[in-house]
Short mmCIF file of C-alpha atoms in Angstrom, two decimals:
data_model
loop_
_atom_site.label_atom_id
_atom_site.label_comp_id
_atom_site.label_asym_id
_atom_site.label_seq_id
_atom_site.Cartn_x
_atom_site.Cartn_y
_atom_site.Cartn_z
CA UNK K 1 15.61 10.36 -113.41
CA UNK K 2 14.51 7.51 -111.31
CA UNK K 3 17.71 8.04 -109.51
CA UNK K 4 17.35 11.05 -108.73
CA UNK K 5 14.15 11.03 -107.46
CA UNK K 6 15.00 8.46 -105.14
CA UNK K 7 18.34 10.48 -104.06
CA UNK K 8 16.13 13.20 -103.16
CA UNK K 9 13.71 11.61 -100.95
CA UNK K 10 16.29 9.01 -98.95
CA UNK K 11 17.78 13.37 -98.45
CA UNK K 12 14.32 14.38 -97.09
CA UNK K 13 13.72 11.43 -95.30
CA UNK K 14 16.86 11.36 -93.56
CA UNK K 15 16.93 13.26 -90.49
CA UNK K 16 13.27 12.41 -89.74
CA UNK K 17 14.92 8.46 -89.76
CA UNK K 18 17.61 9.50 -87.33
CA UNK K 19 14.95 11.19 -85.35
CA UNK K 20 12.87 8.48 -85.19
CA UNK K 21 14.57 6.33 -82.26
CA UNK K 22 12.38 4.11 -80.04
CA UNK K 23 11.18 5.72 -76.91
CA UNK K 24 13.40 5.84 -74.01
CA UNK K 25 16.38 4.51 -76.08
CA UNK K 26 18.80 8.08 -75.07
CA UNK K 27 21.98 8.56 -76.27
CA UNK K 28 24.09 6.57 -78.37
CA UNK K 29 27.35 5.01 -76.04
CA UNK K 30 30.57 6.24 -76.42
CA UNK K 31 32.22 9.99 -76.13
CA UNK K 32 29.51 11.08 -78.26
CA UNK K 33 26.57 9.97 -75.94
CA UNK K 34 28.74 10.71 -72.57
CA UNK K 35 28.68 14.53 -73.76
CA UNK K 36 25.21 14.46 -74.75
CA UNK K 37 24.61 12.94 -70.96
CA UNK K 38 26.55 15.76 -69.62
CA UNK K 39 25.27 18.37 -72.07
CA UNK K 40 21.43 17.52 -70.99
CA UNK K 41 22.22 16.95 -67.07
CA UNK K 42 24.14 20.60 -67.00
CA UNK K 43 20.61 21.93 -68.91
CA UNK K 44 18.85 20.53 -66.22
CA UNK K 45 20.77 21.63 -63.35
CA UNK K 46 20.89 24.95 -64.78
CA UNK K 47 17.35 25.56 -65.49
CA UNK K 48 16.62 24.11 -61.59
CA UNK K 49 19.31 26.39 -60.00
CA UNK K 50 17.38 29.23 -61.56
CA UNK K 51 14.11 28.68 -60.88
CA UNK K 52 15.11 27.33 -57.19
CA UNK K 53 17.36 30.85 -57.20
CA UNK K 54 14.92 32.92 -58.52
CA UNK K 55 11.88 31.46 -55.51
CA UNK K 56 15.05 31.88 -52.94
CA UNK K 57 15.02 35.63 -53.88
CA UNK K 58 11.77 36.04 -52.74
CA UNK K 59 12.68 34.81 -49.27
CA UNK K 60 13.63 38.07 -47.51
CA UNK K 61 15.75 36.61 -44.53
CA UNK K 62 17.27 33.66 -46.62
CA UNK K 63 19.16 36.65 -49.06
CA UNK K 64 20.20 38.54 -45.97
CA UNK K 65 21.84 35.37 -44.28
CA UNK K 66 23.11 34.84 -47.75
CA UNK K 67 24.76 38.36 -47.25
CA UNK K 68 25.89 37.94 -44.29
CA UNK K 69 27.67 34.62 -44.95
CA UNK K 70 29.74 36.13 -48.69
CA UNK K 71 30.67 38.85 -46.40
CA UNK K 72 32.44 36.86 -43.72
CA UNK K 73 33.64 34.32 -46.29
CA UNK K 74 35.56 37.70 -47.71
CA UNK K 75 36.88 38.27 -44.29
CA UNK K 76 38.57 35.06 -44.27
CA UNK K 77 39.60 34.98 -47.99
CA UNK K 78 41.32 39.00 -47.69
CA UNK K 79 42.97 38.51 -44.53
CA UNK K 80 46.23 36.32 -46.13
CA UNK K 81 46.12 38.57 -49.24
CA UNK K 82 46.33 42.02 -46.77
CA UNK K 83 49.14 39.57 -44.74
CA UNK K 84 50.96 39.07 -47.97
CA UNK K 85 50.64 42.42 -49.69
CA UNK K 86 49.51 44.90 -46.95
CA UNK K 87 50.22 44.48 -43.71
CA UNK K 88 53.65 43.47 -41.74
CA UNK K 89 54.07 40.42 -40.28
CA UNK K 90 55.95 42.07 -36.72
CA UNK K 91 52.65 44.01 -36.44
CA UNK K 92 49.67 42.76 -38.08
CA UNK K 93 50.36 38.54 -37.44
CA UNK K 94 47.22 37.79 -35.27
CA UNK K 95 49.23 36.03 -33.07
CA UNK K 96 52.73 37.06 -33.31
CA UNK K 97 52.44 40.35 -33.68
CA UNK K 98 52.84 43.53 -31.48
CA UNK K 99 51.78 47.40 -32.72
CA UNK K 100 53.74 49.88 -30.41
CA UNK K 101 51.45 52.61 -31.12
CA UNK K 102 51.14 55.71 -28.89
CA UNK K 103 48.32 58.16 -28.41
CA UNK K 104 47.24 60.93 -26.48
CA UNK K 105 45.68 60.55 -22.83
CA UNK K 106 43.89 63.15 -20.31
CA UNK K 107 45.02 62.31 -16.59
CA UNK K 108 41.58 62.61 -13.98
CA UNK K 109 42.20 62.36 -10.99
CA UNK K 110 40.45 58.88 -10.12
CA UNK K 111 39.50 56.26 -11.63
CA UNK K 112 35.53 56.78 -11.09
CA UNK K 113 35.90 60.34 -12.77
CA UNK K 114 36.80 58.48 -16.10
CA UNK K 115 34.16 59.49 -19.06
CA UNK K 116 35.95 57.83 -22.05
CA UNK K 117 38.45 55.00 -21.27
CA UNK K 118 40.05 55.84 -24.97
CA UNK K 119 41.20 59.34 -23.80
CA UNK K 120 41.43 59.35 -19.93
CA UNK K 121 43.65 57.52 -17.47
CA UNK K 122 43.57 58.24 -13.96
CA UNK K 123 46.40 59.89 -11.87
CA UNK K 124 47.59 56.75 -9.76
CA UNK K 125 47.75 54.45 -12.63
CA UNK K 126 49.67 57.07 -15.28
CA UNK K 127 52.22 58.20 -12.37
CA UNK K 128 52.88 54.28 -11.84
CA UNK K 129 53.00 53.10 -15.02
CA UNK K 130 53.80 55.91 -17.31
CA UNK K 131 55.47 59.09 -15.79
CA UNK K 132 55.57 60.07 -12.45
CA UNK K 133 55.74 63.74 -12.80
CA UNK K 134 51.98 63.98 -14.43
CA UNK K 135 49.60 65.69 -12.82
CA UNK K 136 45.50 65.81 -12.80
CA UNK K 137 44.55 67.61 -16.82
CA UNK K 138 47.93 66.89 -18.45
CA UNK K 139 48.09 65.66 -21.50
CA UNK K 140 50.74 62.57 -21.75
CA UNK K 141 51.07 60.21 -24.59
CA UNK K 142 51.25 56.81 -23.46
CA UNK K 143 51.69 53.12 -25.59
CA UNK K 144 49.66 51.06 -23.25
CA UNK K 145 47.77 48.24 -24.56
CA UNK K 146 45.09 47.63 -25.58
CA UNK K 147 44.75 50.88 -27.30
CA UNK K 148 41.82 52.02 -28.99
CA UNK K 149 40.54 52.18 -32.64
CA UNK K 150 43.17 54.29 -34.80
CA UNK K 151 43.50 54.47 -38.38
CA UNK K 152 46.20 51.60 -38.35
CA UNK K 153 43.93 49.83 -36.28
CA UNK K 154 40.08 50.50 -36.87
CA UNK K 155 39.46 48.20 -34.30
CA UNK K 156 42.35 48.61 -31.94
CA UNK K 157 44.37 46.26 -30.22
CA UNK K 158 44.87 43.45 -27.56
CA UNK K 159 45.98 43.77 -24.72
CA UNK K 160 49.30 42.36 -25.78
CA UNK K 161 49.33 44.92 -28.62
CA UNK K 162 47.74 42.25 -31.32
CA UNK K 163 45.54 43.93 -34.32
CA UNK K 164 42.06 42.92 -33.40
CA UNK K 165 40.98 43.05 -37.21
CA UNK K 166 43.46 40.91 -38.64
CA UNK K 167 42.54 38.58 -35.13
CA UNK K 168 38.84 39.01 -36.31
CA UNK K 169 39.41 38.19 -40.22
CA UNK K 170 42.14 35.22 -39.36
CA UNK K 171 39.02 33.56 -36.31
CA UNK K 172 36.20 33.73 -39.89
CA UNK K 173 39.14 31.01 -41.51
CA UNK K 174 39.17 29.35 -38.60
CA UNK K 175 35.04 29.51 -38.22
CA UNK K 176 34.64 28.15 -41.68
CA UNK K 177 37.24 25.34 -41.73
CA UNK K 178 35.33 23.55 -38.01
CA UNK K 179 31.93 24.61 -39.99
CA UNK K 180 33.13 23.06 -43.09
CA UNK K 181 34.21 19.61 -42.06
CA UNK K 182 31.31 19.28 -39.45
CA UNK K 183 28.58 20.17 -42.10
CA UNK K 184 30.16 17.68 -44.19
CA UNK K 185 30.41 14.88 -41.40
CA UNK K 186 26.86 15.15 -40.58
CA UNK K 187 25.15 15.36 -43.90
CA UNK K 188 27.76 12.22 -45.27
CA UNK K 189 26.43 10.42 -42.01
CA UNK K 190 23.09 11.48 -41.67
CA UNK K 191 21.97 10.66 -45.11
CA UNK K 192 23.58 6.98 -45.72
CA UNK K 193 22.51 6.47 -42.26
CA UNK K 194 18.57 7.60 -42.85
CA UNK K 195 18.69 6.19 -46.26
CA UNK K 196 19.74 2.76 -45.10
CA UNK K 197 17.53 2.50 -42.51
CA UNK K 198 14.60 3.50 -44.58
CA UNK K 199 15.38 0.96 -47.33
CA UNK K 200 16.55 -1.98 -45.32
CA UNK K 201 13.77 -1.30 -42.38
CA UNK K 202 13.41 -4.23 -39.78
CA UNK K 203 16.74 -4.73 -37.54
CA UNK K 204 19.23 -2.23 -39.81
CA UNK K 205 16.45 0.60 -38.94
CA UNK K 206 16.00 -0.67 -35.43
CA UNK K 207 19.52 -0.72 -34.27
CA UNK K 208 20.48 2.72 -36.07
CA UNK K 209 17.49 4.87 -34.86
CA UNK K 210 18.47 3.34 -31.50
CA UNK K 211 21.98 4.05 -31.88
CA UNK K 212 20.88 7.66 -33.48
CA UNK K 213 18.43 7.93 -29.69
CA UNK K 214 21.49 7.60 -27.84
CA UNK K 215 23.04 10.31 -29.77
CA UNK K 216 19.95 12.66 -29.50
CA UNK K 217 20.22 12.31 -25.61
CA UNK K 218 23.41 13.12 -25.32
CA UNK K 219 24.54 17.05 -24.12
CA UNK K 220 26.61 17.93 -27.35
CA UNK K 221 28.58 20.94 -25.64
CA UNK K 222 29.32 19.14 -22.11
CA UNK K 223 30.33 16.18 -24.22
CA UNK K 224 32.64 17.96 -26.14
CA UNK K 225 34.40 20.03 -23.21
CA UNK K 226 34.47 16.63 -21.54
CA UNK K 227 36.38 15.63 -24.36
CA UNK K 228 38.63 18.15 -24.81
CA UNK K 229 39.71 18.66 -21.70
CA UNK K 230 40.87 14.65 -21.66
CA UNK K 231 42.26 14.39 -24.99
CA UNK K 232 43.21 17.69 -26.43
CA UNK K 233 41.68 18.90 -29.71
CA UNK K 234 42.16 20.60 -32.70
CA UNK K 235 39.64 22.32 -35.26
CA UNK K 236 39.45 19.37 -37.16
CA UNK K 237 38.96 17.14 -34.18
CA UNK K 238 36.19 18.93 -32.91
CA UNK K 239 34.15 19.30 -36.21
CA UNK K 240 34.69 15.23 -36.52
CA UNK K 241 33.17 14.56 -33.15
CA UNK K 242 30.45 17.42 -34.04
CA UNK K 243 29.68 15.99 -37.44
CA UNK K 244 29.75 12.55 -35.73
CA UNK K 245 26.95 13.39 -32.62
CA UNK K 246 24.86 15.24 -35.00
CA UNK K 247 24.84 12.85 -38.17
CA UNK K 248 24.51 9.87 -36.04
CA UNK K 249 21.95 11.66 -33.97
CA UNK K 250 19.02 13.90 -34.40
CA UNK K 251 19.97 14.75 -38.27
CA UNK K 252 20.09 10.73 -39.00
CA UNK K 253 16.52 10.44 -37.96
CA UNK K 254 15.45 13.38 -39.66
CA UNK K 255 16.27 11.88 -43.18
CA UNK K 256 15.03 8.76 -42.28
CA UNK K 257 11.77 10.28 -42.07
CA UNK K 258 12.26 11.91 -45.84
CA UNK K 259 13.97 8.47 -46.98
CA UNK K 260 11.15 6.31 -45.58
CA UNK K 261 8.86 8.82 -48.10
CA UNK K 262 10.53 8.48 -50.69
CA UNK K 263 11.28 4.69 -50.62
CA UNK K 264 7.77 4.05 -51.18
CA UNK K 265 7.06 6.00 -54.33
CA UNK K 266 6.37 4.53 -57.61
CA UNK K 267 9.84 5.50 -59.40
CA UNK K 268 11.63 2.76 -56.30
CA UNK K 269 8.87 0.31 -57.34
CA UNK K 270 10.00 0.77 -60.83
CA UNK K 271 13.62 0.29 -60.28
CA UNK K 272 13.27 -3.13 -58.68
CA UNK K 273 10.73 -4.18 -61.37
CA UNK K 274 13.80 -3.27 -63.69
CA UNK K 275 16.27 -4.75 -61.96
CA UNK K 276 18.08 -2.49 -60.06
CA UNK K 277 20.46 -3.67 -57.28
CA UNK K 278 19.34 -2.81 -53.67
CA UNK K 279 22.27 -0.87 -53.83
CA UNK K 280 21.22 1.01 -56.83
CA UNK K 281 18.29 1.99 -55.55
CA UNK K 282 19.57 3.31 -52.53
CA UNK K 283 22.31 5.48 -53.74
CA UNK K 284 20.63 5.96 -57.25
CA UNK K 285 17.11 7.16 -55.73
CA UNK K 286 16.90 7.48 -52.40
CA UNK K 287 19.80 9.31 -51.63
CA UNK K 288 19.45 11.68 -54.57
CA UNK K 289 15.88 12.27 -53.80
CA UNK K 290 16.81 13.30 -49.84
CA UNK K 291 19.87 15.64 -50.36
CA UNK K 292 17.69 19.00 -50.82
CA UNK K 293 16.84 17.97 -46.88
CA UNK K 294 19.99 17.29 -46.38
CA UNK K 295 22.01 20.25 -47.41
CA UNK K 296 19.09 22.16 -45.39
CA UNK K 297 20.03 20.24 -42.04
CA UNK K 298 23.45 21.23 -42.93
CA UNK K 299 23.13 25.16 -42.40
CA UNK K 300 21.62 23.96 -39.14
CA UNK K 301 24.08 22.20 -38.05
CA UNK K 302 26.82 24.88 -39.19
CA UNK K 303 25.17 27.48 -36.82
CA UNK K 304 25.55 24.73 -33.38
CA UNK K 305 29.45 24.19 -34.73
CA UNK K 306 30.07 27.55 -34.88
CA UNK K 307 28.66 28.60 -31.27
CA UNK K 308 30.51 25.37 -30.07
CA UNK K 309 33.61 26.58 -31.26
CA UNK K 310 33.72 28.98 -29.77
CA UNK K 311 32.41 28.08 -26.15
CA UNK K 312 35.25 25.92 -26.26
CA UNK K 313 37.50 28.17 -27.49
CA UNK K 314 36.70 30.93 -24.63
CA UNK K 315 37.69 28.30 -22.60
CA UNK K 316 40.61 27.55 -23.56
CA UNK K 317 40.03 23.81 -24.79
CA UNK K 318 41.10 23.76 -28.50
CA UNK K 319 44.23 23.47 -30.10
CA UNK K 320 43.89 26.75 -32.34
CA UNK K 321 46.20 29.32 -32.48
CA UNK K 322 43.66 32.16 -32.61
CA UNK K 323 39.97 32.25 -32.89
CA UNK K 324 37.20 33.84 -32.09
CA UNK K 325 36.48 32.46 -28.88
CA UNK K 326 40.41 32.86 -28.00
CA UNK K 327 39.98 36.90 -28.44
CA UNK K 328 37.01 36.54 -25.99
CA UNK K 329 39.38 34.74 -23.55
CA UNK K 330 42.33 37.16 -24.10
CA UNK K 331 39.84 39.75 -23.00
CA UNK K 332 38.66 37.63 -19.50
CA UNK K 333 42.04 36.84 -18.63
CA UNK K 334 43.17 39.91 -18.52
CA UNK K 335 40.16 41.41 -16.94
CA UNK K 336 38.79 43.58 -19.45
CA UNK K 337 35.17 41.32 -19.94
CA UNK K 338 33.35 43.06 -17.15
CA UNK K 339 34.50 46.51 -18.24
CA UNK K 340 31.83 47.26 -20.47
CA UNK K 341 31.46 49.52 -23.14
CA UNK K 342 35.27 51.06 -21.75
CA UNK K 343 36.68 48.47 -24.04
CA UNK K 344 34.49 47.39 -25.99
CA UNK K 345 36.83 46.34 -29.09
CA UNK K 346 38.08 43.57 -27.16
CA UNK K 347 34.55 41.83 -26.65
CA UNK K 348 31.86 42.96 -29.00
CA UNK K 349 33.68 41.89 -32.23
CA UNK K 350 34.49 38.75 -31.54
CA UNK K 351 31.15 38.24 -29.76
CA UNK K 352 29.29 39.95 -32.37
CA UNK K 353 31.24 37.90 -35.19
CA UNK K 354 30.42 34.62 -33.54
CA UNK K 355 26.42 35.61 -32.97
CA UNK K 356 26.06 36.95 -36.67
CA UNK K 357 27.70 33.86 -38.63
CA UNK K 358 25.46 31.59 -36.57
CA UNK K 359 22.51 33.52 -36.93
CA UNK K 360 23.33 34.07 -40.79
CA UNK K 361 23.48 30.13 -41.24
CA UNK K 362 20.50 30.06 -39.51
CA UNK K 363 18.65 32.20 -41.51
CA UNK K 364 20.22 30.80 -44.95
CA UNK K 365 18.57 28.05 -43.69
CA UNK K 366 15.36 28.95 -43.43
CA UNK K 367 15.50 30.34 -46.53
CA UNK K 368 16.15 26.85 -48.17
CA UNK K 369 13.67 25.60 -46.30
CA UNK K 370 10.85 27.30 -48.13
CA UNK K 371 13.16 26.08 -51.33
CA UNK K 372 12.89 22.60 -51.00
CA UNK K 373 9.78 22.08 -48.75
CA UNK K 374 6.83 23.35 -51.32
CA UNK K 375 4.48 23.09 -48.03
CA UNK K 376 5.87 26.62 -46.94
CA UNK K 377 5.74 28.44 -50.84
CA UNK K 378 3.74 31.41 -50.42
CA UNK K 379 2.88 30.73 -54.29
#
């Protein structure tokens, strides 16, 4: 009986034993304690993205740049699955390809008496160009390009015949990719940079905030056409040297500022007390602790890549097979730019596509602001 008694309460006592580890001790090591890590850091990170999601919501103008930016990012993800499945190559390629569509044309008898460029043509230019027996109210059909918005082509064409849709969807791909590896060039920079500097302070944080003055001074867009114009870039190139002037400049002294706060709270004190490596601290702490600012200086710095990309591209400076700011200077060239509203599918969507992504980055931004900065909650 004495047994048994015992057996008993070594089975109650049990799990209160295993229970009972010293404070701060974690998980055991091994495969068992890495999943627990993992297990609890996911938790974490989970209940965080939700409450961060849930006080984004609230921001009006952050959800609607949020909007904005899925439905672009759709544009450039359905455009090679319509090129695959959809549409021809011959026709719909937004560089190669060539729509031979006709339509139906009123002949006035000047140019000046034209009300609607999509379904007039003057007298001179149709007897020139199309047939010379047509004669003022006629009714000819003609395949000049660019031709209006048609149900193959709900935003017309070129004027070398080219689907200005699949143009539009293909210049988002290109928009993302320079967006994508200058975002990425800056924050990488900007943060070691600022954290660094912070840390170290004396000479490392003199010569870098110099170095990062230098960089705030300089005219990003002249700089860039300078360079292009010399050298010859691609998309890649140019979100490099973006990444580079902005993560070395103005963003690097940004997240100093937020490094040089957090470097002096009690948790960095702790870490040395404990032991922890200069190193450590900096990329265990610091760096952590200033990446909320950092992917916030990112949308920031997405919107100036974007408009740069396509200044440059308008002027014919990047190695890019089509873009945005190439449909802009497809439409100068061949002197459709100052027309107006007579062809307007050959200016306002690229125009309007470059304005909106910006301006959605922009405001995604702000919205994150109010995320990670609890100065600006409402609540």
């Amino acid at each position: 009986m004495a047994t048994s008694a015992e057996d008993q309460r070594n089975r109650v006592e049990a799990p209160a034993a295993r229970t009972a580890e010293p404070f701060g001790a974690g998980p055991p090591a091994g495969p068992l304690g890495r999943r627990t890590r993992l297990r609890n850091r996911w938790r974490v990170f989970r209940q965080t993205f939700g409450e961060n999601w849930l006080r984004f919501k609230k921001n009006r103008i952050g959800v609607v740049g949020l909007v904005l930016i899925v439905v672009f990012a759709l544009m450039a993800v359905l455009h090679p699955i319509l090129m695959t499945t959809v549409w021809e190559d011959d026709v719909y390629d937004p560089v190669t390809g060539h729509s031979a569509q006709e339509y139906e044309v009123t002949v006035v008898e000047e140019a000046g008496d034209i009300e609607d460029a999509a379904t007039q043509l003057d007298l001179e230019r149709v007897q020139l160009r199309h047939d010379p027996t047509a004669q003022v109210g006629d009714t000819v059909m003609i395949d000049e390009q660019p031709a209006p918005p048609s149900f193959a082509h709900p935003l017309g064409t070129d004027p070398l015949g080219r689907d200005v849709m699949s143009q539009l969807m293909f210049g988002a791909q290109i928009a993302f990719a320079m967006a994508a590896v200058a975002a990425i060039t800056t924050v990488g920079l900007a943060t070691l940079v600022g954290a660094i500097a912070a840390y170290y302070r004396g000479w490392t944080e003199t010569v870098s905030m110099r170095i990062a003055d230098l960089f705030l001074l300089l005219p990003a867009v002249p700089f860039l056409v300078f360079i292009s114009a010399i050298y010859g870039i691609n998309v890649v190139t140019l979100g490099l040297i973006f990444g580079i002037v902005s993560g070395l400049g103005p963003t690097a002294i940004l997240l100093k500022s937020q490094a040089l706060a957090v470097s002096v709270k009690p948790f960095i004190d702790a870490a040395k007390i404990a032991g922890a490596s200069s190193r450590q601290v900096v990329f265990r702490h610091v760096i952590p602790n200033v990446l909320p600012l950092s992917f916030l200086s990112m949308m920031f710095t997405v919107s100036g890549a974007i408009s740069a990309e396509a200044i440059l591209s308008a002027f014919g400076l990047i190695d890019v097979p089509m873009s945005w700011g190439i449909m802009i200077q497809t439409a100068d060239t061949a002197g459709y730019i100052l027309r107006g509203f007579d062809f307007w599918w050959l200016l306002f969507p690229a125009g309007l596509a470059v304005t909106l992504l910006a301006f959605a980055f922009y405001l995604f931004g702000r919205g994150l602001d109010e995320v990670v900065n609890p100065r600006l909650r409402q609540n």
